Coordinates of C-alpha atoms and ligand atoms in Angstrom, one line a residue:
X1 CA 0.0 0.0 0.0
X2 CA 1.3 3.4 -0.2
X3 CA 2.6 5.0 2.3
X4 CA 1.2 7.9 4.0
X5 CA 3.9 10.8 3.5
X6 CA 3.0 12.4 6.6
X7 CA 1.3 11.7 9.5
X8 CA -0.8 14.4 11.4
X9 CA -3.0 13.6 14.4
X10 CA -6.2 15.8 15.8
X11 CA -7.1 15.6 19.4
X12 CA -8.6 18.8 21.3
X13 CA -8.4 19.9 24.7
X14 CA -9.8 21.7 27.3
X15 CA -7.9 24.7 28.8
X16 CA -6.7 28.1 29.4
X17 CA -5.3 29.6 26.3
X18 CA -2.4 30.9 28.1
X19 CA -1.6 27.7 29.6
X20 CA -1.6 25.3 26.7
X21 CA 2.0 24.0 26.2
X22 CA 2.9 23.6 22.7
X23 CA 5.3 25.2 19.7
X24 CA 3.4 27.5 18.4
X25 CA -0.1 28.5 19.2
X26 CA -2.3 29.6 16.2
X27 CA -5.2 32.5 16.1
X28 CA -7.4 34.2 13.7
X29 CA -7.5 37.6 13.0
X30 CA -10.2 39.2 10.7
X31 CA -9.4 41.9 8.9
X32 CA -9.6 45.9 9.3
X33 CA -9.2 44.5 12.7
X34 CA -8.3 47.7 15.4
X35 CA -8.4 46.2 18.9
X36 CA -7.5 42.9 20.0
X37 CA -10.2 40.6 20.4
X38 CA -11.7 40.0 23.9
X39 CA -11.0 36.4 23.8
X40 CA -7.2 37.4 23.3
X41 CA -7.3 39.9 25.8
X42 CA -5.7 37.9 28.3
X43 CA -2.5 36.3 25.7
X44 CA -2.0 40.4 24.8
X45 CA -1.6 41.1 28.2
X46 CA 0.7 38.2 29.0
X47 CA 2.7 39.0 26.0
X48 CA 3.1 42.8 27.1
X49 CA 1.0 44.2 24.1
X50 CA 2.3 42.3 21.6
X51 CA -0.9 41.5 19.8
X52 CA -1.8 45.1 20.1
X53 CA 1.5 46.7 18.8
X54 CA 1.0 43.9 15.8
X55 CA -2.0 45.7 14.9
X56 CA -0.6 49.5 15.6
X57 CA 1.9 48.9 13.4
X58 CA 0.3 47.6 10.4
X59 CA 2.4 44.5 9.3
X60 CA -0.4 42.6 9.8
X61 CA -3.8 43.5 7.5
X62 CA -5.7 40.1 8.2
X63 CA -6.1 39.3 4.6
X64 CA -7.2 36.0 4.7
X65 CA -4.4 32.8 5.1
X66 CA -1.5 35.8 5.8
X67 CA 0.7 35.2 8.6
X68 CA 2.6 36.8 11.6
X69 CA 4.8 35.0 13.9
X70 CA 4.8 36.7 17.3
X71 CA 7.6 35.2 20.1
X72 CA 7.9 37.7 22.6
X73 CA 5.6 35.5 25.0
X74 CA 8.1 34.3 28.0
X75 CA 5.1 34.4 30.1
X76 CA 2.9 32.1 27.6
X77 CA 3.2 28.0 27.9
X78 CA 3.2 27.6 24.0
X79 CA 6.5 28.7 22.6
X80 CA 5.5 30.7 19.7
X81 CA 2.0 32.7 18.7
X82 CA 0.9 32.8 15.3
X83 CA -1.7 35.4 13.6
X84 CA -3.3 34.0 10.8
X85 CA -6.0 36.5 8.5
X86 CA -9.4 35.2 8.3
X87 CA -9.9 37.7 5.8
X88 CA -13.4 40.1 5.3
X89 CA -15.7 39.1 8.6
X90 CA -18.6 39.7 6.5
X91 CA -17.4 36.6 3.5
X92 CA -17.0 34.2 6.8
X93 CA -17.1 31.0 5.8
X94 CA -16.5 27.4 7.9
X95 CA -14.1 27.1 4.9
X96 CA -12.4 30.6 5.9
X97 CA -11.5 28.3 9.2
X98 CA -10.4 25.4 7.2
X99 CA -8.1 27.1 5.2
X100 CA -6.7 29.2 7.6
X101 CA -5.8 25.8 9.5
X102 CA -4.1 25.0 5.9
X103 CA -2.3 28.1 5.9
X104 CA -0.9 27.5 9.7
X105 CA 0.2 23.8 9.3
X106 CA 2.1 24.5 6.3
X107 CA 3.9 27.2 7.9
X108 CA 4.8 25.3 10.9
X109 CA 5.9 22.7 8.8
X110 CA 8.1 24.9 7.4
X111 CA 10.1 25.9 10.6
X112 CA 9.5 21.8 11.6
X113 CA 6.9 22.6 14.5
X114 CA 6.0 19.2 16.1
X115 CA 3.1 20.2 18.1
X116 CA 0.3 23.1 16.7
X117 CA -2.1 24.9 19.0
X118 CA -5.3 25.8 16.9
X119 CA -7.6 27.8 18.4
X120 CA -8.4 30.0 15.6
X121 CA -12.0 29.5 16.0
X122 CA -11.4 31.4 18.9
X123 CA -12.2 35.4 17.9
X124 CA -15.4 34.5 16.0
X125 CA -18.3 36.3 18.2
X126 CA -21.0 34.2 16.7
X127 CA -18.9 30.6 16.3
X128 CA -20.9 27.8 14.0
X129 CA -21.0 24.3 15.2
X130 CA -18.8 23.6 17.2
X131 CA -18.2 20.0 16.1
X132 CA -18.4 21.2 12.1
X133 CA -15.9 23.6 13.4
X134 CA -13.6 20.7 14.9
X135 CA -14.3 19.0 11.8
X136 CA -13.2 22.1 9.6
X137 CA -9.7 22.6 11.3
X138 CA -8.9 18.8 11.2
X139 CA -9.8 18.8 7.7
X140 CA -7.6 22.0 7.0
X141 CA -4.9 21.0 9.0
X142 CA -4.3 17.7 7.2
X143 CA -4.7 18.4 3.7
X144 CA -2.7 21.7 4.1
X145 CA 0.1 19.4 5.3
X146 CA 0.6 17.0 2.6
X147 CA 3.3 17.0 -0.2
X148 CA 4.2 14.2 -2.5
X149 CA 7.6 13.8 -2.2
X150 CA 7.8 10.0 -3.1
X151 CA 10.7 10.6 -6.0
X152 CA 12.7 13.9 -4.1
X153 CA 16.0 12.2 -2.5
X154 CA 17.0 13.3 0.6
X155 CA 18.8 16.8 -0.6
X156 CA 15.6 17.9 -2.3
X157 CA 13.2 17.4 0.3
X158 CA 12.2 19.8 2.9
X159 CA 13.9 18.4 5.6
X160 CA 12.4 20.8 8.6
X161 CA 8.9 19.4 7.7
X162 CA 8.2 16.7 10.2
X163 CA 7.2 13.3 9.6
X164 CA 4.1 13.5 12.6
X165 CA 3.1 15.9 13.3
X166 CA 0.8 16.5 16.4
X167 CA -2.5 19.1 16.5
X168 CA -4.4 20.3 19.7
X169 CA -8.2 22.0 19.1
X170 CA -7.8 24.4 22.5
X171 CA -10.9 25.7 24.0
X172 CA -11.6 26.9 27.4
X173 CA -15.3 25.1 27.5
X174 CA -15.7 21.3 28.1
X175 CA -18.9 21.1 26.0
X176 CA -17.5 22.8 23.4
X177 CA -14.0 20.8 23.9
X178 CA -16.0 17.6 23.3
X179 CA -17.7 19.1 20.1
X180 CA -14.5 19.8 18.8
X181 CA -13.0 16.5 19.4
X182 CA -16.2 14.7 17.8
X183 CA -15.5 17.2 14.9
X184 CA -11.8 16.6 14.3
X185 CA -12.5 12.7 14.6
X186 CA -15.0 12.7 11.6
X187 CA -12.4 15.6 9.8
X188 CA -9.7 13.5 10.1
X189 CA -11.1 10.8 8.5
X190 CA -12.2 12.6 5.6
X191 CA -9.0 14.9 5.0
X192 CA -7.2 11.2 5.0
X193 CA -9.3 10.0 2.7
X194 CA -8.9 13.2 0.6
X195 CA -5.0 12.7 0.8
X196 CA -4.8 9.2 -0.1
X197 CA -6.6 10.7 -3.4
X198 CA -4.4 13.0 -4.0
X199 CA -1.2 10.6 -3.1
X200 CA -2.4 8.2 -5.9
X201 CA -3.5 10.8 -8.4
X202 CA 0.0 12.3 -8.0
X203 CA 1.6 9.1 -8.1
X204 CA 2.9 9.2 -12.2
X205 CA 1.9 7.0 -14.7
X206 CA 5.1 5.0 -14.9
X207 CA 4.5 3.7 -11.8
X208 CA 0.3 3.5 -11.8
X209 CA -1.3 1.8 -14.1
X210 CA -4.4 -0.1 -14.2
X211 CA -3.3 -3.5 -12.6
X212 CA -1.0 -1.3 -9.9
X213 CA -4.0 1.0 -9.5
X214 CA -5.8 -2.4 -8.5
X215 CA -3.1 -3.9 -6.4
X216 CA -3.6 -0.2 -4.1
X217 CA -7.0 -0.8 -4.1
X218 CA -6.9 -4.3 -3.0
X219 CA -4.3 -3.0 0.0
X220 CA -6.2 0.1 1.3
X221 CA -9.7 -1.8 1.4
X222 CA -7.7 -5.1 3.0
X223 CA -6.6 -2.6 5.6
X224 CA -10.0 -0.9 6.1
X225 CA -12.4 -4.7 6.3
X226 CA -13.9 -4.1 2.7
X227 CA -14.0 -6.7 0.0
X228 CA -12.6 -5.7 -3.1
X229 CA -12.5 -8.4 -6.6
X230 CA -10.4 -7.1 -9.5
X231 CA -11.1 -8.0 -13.0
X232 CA -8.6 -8.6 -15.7
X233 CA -9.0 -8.5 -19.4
X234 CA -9.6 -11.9 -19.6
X235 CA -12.5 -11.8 -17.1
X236 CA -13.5 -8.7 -18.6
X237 CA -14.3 -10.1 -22.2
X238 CA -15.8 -13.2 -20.6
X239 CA -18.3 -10.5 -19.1
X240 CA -19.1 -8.6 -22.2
X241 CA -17.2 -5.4 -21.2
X242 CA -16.2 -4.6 -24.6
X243 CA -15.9 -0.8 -24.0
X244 CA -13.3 -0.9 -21.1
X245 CA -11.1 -3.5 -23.0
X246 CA -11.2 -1.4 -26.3
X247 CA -9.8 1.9 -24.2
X248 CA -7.1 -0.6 -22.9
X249 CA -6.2 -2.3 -25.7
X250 CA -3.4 0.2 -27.0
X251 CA -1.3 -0.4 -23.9
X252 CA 0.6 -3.3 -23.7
X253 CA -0.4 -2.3 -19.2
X254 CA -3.7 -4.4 -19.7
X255 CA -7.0 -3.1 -18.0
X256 CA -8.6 -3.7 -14.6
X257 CA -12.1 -3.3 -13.3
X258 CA -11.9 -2.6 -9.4
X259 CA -15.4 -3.1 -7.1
X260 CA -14.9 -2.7 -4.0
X261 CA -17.9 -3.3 -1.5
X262 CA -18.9 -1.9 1.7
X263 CA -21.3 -3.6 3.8
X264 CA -22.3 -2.4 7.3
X265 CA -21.1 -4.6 10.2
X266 CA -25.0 -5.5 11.2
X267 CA -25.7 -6.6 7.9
X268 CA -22.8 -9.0 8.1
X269 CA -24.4 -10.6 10.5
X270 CA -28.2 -10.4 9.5
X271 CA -27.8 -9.5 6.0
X272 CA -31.0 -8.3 4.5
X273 CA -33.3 -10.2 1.9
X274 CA -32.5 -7.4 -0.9
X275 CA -28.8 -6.9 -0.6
X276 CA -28.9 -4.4 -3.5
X277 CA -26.3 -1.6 -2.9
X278 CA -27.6 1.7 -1.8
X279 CA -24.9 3.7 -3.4
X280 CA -22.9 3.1 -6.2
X281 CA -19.8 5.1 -7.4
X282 CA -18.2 5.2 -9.8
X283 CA -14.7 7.0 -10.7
X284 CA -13.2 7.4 -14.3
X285 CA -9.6 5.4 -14.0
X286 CA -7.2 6.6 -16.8
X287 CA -3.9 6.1 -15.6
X288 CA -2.6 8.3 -18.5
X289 CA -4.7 9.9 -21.0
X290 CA -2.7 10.1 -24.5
X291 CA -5.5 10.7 -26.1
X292 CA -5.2 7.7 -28.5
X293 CA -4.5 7.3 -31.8
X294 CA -6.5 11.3 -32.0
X295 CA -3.5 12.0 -30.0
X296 CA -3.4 15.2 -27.6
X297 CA -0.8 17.5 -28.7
X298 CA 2.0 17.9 -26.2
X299 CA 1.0 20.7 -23.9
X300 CA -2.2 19.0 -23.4
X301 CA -0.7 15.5 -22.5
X302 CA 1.4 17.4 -19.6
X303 CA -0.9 16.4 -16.7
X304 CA -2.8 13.1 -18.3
X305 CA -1.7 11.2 -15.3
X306 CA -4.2 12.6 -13.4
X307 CA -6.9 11.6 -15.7
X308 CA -7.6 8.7 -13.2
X309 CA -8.5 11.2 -10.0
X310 CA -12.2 10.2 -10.3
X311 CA -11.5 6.3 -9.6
X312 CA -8.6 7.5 -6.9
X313 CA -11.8 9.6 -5.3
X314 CA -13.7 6.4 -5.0
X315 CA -10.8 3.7 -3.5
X316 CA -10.0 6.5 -0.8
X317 CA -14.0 7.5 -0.5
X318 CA -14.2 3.9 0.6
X319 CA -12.0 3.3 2.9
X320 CA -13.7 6.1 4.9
X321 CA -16.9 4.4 4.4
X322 CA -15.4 1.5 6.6
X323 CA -13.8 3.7 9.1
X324 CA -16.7 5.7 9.6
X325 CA -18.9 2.4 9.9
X326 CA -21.5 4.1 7.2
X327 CA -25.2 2.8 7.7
X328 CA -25.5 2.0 4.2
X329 CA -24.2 -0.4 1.6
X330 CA -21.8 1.1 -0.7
X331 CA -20.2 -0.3 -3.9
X332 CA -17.1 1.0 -5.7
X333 CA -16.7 1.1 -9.3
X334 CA -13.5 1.9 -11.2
X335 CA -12.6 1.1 -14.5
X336 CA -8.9 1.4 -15.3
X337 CA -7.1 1.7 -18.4
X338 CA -4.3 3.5 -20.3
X339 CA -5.5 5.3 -23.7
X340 CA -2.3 4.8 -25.8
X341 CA -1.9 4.7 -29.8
X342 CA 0.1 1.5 -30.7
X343 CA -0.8 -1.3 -33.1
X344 CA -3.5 -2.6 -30.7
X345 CA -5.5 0.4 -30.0
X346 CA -8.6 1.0 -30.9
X347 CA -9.5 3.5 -33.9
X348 CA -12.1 6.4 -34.5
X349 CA -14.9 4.3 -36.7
X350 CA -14.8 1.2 -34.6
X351 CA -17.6 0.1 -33.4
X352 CA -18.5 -1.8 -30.4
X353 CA -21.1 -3.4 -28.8
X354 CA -21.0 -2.7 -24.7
X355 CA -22.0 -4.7 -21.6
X356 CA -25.1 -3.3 -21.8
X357 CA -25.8 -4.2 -25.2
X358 CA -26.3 -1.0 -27.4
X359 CA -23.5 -0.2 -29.9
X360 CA -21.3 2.7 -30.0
X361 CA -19.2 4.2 -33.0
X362 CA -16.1 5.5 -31.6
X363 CA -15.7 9.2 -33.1
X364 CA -12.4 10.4 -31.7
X365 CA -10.1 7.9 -29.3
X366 CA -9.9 11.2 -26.7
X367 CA -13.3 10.6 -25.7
X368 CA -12.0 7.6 -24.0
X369 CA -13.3 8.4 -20.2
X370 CA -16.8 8.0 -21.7
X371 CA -16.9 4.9 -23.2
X372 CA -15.5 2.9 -20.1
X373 CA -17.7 4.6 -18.0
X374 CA -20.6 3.0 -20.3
X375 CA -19.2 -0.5 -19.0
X376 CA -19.1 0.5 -15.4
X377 CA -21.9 2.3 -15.1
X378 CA -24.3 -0.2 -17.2
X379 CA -22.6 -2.7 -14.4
X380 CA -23.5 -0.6 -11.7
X381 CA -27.6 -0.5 -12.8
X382 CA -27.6 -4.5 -12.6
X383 CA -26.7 -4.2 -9.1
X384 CA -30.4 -1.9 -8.9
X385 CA -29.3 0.6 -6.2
X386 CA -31.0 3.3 -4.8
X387 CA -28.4 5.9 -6.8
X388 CA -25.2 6.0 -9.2
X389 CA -22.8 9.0 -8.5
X390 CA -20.0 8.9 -11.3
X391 CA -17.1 11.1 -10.7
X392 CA -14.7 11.6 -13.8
X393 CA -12.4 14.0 -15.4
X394 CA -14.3 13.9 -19.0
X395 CA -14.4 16.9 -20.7
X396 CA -12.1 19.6 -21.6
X397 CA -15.2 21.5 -22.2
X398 CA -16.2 21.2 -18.7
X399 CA -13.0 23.5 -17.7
X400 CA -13.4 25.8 -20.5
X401 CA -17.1 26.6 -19.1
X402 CA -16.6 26.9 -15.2
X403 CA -13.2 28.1 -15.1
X404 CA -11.3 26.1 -11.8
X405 CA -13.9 27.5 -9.6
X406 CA -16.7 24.7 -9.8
X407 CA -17.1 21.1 -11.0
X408 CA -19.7 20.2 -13.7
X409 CA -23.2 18.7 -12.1
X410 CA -25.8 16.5 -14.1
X411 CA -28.3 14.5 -12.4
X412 CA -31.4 12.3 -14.6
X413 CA -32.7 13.0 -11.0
X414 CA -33.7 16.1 -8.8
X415 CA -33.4 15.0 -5.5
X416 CA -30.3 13.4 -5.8
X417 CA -28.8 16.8 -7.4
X418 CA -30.1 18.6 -4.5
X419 CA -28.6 16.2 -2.1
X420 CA -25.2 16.7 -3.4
X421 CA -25.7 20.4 -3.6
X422 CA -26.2 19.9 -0.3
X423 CA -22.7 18.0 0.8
X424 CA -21.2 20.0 -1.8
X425 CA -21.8 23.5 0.3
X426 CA -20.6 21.5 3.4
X427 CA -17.7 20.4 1.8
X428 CA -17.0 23.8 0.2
X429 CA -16.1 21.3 -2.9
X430 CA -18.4 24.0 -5.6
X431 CA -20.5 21.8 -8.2
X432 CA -22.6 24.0 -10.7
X433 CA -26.0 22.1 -12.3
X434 CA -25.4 21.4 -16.1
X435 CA -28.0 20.4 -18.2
X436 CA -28.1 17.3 -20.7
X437 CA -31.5 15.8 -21.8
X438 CA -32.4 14.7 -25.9
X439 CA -31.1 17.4 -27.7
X440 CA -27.9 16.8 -26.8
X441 CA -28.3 13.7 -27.4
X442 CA -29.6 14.1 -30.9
X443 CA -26.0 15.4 -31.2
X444 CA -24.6 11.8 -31.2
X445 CA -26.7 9.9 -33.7
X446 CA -25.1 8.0 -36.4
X447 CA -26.0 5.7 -38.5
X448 CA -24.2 3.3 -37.9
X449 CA -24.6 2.0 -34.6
X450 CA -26.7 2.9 -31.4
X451 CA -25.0 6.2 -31.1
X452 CA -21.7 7.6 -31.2
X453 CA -19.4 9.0 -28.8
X454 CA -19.1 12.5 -29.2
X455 CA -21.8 15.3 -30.6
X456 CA -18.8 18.2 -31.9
X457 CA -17.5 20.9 -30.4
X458 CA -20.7 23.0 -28.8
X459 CA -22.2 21.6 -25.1
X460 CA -19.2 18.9 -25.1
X461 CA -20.2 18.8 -21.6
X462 CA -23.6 18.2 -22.0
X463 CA -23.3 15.2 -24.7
X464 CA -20.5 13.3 -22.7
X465 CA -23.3 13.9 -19.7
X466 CA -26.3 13.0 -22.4
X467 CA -24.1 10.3 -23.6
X468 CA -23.2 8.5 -20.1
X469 CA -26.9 9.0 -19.3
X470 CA -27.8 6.2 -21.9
X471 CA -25.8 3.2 -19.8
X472 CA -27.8 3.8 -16.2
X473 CA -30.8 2.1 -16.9
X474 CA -33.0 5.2 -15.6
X475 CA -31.9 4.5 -12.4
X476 CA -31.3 7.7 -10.0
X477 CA -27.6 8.7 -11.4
X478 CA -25.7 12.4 -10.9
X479 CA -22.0 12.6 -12.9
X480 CA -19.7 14.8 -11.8
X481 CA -17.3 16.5 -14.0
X482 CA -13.8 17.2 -12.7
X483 CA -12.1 17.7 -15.2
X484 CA -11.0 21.0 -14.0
X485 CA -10.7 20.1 -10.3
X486 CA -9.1 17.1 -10.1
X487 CA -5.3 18.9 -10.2
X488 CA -4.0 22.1 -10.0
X489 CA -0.4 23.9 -10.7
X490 CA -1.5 27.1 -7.7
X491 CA 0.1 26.9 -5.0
X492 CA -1.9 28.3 -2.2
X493 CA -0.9 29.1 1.2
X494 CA -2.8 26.2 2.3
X495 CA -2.4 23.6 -0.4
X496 CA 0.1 22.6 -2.5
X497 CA -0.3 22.2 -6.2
X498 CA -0.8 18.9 -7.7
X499 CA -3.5 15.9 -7.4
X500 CA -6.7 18.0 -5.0
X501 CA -8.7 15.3 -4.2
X502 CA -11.6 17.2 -5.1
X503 CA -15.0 15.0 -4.8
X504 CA -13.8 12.8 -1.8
X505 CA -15.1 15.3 1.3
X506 CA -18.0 16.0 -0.9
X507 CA -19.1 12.6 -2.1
X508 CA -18.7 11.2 1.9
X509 CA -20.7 14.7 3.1
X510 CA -23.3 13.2 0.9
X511 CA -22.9 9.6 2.4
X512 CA -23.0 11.0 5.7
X513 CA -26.0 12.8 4.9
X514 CA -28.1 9.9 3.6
Ligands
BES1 N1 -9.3 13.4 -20.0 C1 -9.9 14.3 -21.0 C2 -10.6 15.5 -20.4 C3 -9.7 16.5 -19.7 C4 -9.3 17.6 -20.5 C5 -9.4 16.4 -18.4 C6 -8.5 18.5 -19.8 C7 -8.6 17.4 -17.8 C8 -8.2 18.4 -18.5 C9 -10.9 13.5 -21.9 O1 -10.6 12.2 -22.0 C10 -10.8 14.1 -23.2 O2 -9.7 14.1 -23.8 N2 -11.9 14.7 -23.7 C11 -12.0 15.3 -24.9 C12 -13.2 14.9 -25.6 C13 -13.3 15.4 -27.1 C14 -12.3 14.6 -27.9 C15 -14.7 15.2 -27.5 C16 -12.0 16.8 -24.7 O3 -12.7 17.3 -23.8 O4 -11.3 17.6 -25.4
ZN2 ZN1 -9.2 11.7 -23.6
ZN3 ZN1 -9.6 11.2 -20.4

């Protein structure tokens, strides 16, 4: 299995802000701030003013994630302070708190702090939940701390970061305390989940593909009680699944199905008459994204190898189904393959008749996510769930139309879309509702099989939606285009660039809702 880069644990305690031993203790700050906050009153004091001369002199404007370093507090039990901005109060956000927690872990982990105070929900006058709060900071905390540094040898790596990394929740109230602790449980949970994402989407194609993909899968669900069966190419054409094995068949890296199946512990024991799944995902696998024999040209091929985030979403999304014991059953889906021109691979023209019987015309080999997700998703309706969430980077179109901001939403079904809507605002993981329906998908008719597999160059969201839509069966089914979100080269001061894990908080929000 792959090894967790950094370790970072979230406990929180009850006491005395002044008295919690630690290296650096960490407070929020809002901007256009002028006095120091009653609830830092008593540190200011301690600390001779030095809160209050921060402020007089300017250095500090409380923009949000900026940073101060204060360590004139002899008289203070944790070593250090640190001022992070929460930015406008007016724009306050439980995400302001989560990425402030980002921005203060990643500094501490630049000057090697081993133990981090938070207590940044401390200035707020009208807190939130205290337990979403605990949750936030965990979540925060952890994702702002991981890097991938699997291939940096020992000079290139930041040596000052530690390897664990320990983070105390400080409140003054037990009640609250216990919130917060209850809070950073569930956070830490889902930001590990999230990183485990983001470790495989970052791992390079060299070293991931499909069967490697499913040997990580088969480790992280061995290690979290799930049951996980792979399906290679042979088993694949015994079962029909003629789509996923014409994607794979330009790589000589042969392709994998993954399903991997949650089932509550009761139902182990009484299992129910209908053991139909209640959830099924399902995550677009590409383990590099050539584009085919329509090959990408080069500037677009940069970052293929994170054209399998979707199915990394779903192996980490359900290994926190286990550890959060979810109520409900919950199947995994990911189809993995490698879309590579050789002598093998498939060509635009071909046509092929899927596991779900209709026949599709392949129009251009770069619309390759689409036509495996045909396989896995027409799977996923025999297995007559209550709902299918795909989760995919698909279209190009999809990041031409909502910039990096939001991911693309279609749903055959509107309370489903409004659940995730839902999760998605909790997770402060954007999705904005696209449509799909016919006339897209009077877009893709050919005559020469069912349909084809792309409608040109106007809505090319929409059709891949329209087009996906014809494999579910008319079961309840939302997809989720990430094509945008799945990776980023920004830096922020409380992420680093690379795989985001994007859909993993939001999908479990929407588990945990159900
Ligand atoms: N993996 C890409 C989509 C993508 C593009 C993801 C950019 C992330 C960033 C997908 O397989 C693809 O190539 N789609 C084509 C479809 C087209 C040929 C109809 C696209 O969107 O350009
Ligand atoms: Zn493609
Ligand atoms: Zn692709």
């Amino acid at each position: 299995m792959l090894k967790t880069c950094q370790t970072t644990t979230v406990t929180a305690k009850q006491s005395d802000l002044t008295k919690l031993t630690a290296d650096v203790l960490v407070l929020g700050l809002f901007k256009n701030t002028t006095a120091v906050p009653k609830s830092l009153a008593p540190l200011d004091r301690l600390t001779k003013g030095a809160i209050t001369q921060l402020l007089k002199l300017g250095d500090f404007t409380g923009d949000a994630n900026q940073i101060s370093m204060l360590y004139a507090q002899a008289n203070t039990a944790a070593q250090r302070l640190m001022l992070v901005g929460l930015g406008d109060k007016k724009a306050f956000k439980l995400d302001t708190l989560r990425q402030a927690a980002g921005a203060a872990t990643r500094a501490a982990d630049n000057i090697g702090l081993k133990h981090i105070a938070l207590a940044l929900h401390k200035t707020l006058t009208s807190p939130p939940d205290p337990q979403r709060v605990g949750q936030a900071l965990a979540e925060g905390a952890i994702v702002g701390r991981y890097t991938y540094n699997d291939f940096l040898t020992q000079q290139n790596q930041n040596n000052r970061s530690p390897k664990t990394c320990r983070i105390t929740l400080v409140d003054d109230d037990p009640a609250t305390t216990r919130a917060l602790r209850k809070g950073a449980a569930l956070g830490t949970v889902l930001a590990q989940a999230q990183n485990l994402a983001r470790h495989l989407g970052d791992t390079p194609a060299n070293e991931i593909y499909p069967a490697v993909l499913a040997r990580h899968a088969q480790a992280a669900a061995r290690s979290a009680g799930l049951t996980c069966k792979v399906y290679d190419d042979k088993e694949l054409a015994r079962r029909n699944m003629n789509a996923i094995l014409a994607v794979g068949s330009g790589s000589a890296r042969k392709p994998r199905l993954i399903e991997i199946t949650y089932t509550p512990a009761k139902e182990k024991k009484s299992p129910r008459t209908n053991n139909a799944p209640d959830v099924v995902l399902v995550g677009k696998a590409v383990t590099f994204d050539s584009g085919g024999l329509c090959i990408k040209p080069s500037a677009s091929m940069d970052n293929m190898k994170y054209d399998k985030c979707g199915g990394c979403d779903v192996i980490a999304i359900m290994t926190a189904c286990a550890q959060l014991k979810l109520p409900q059953r919950v199947v995994g889906l990911i189809p993995a393959v490698e879309n590579l021109p050789s002598a093998t691979c498939f060509r635009p023209g071909d046509i092929i008749r899927t596991y779900s019987g209709k026949t599709i015309e392949i129009s251009n080999t770069d619309a390759e996510g689409r036509v495996i997700l045909a396989d896995a998703l027409a799977y996923a309706a025999t297995l007559k769930p209550k709902a299918i969430l795909d989760i995919a980077t698909l279209t190009g179109a999809c990041v031409i139309a909502l910039g990096q901001h939001n991911a693309g939403l279609f749903s055959n079904n509107d309370s489903l879309r409004h659940a995730i809507q839902n999760a998605s605002q909790n997770a402060a993981e954007p999705v904005w509702h696209l449509p799909m329906g016919d006339l897209y998908l009077q877009q893709m008719k050919t005559k020469a099989a069912d349909l084809k597999t792309t409608g040109g160059r106007e809505g090319a969201s929409c059709t891949a939606a329209a087009f996906l839509g014809q494999f579910v069966n008319q079961m309840p089914w939302a997809h989720i285009d990430v094509a945008a979100m799945a990776d980023t080269t920004k830096e922020l001061p409380y992420r680093t660039a690379g795989a985001t894990g994007f859909g993993v908080r939001l999908i479990l929000e929407y588990l945990l809702n159900l």
